[in-house]
Short mmCIF file of C-alpha atoms in Angstrom, two decimals:
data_model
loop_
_atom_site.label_atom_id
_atom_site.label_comp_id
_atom_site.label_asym_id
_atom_site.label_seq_id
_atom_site.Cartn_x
_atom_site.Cartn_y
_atom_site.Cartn_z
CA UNK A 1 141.35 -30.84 -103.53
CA UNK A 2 142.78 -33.68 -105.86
CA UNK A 3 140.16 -32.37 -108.70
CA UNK A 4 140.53 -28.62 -107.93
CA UNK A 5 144.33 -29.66 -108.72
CA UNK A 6 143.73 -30.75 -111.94
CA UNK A 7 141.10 -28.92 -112.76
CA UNK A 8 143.60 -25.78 -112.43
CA UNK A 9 147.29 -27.03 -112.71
CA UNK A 10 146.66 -29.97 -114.92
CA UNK A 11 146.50 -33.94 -114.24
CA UNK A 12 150.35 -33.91 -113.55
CA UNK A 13 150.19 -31.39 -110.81
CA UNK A 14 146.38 -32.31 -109.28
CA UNK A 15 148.32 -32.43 -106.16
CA UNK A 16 148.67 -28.91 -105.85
CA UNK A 17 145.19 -28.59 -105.06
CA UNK A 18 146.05 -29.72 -101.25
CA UNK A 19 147.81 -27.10 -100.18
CA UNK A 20 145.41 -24.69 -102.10
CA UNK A 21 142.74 -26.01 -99.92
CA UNK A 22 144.94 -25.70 -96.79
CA UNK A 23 145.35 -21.88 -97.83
CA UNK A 24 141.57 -21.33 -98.51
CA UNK A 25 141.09 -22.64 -95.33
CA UNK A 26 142.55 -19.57 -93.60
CA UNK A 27 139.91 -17.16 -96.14
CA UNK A 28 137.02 -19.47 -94.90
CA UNK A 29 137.86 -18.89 -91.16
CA UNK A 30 138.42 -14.86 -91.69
CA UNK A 31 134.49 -14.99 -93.79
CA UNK A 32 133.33 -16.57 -90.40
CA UNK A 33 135.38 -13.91 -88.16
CA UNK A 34 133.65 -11.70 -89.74
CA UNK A 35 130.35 -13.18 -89.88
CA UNK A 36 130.70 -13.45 -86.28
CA UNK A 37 130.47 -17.31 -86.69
CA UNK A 38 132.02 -18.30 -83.36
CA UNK A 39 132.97 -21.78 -84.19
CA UNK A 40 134.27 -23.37 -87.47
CA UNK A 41 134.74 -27.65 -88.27
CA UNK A 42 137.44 -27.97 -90.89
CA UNK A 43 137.98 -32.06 -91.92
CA UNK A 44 141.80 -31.98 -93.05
CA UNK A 45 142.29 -35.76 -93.53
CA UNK A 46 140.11 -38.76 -92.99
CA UNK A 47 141.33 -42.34 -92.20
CA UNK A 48 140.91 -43.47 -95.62
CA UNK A 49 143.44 -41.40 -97.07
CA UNK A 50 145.81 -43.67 -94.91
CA UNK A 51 145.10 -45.87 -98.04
CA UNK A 52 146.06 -43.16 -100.38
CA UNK A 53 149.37 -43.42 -102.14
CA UNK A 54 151.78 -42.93 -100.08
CA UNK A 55 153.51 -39.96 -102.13
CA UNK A 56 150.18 -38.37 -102.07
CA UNK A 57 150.05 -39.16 -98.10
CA UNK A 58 153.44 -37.43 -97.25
CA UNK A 59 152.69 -34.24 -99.45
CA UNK A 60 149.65 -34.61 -97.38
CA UNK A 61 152.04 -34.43 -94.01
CA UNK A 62 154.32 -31.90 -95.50
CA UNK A 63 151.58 -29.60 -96.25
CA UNK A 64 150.46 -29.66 -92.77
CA UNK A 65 154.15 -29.51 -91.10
CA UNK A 66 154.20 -26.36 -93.65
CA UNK A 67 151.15 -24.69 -93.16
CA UNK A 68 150.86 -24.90 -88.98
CA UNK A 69 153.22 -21.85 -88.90
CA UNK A 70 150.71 -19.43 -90.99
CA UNK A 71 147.63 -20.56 -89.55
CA UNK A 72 149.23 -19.81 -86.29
CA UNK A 73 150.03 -16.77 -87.49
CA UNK A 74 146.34 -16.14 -88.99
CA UNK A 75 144.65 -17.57 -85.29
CA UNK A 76 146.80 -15.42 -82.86
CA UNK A 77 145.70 -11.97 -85.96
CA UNK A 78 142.19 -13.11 -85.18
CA UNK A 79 141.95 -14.48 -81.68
CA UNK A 80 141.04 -17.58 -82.45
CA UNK A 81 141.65 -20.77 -80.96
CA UNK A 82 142.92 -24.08 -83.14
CA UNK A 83 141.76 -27.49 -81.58
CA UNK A 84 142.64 -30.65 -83.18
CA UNK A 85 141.10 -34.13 -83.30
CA UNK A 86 142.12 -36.92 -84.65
CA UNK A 87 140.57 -41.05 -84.47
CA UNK A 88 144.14 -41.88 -84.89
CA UNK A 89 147.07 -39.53 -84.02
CA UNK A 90 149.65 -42.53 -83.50
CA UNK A 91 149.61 -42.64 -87.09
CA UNK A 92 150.82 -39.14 -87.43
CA UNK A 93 154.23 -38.48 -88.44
CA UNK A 94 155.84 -37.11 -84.94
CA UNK A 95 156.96 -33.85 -86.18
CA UNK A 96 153.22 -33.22 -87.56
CA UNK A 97 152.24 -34.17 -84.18
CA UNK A 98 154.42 -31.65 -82.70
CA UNK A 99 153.39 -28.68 -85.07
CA UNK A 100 149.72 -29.26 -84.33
CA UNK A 101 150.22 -29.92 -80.91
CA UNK A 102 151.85 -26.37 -80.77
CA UNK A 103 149.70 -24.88 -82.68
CA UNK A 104 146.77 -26.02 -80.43
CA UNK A 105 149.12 -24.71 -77.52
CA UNK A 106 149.41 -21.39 -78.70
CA UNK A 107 146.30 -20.35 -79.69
CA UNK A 108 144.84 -22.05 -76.22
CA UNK A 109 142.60 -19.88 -74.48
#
């Protein structure tokens, strides 16, 4: 996402290409909807960005505090179901914790 980022806004604002990625994400999952793929893997963050800088790390958080309200929006449209996993969900911030836990919640079947 980092290179997509600079590749299309520039070195200065690479970091835009996270929350491009987050809203691709949503296009993948309708393609597979309508593919009738019935189950989707998305890999949103991995331990080693924990080593990332940590500006980079809390636009990372932000993006996913920001984003849980449309892809709930998106997974209730298409029926489908949002489970989270994480090696390490201590190390979330607990808001983020909260939005994915109720995202998870409300798109439980």
């Amino acid at each position: 996402n980092r290179r997509y980022g600079a590749a299309t806004h520039g070195a200065a604002r690479r970091l835009e290409g996270h929350a491009a990625g987050g809203r691709t994400l949503g296009d993948v999952v309708d393609w597979c909807v309508s593919a009738g793929v019935s189950e989707v893997t998305a890999f949103a963050f991995s331990t080693e960005n924990w080593n990332r800088d940590a500006a980079e790390v809390e636009l990372l958080m932000r993006t996913f505090r920001e984003q849980s309200d449309a892809i709930l929006e998106r997974a209730r449209a298409r029926d489908v179901r949002v489970r989270v996993l994480s090696s390490c969900p201590e190390r979330l911030p607990a808001d983020v914790r909260a939005a994915l836990a109720r995202l998870e919640a409300a798109t439980a079947a």
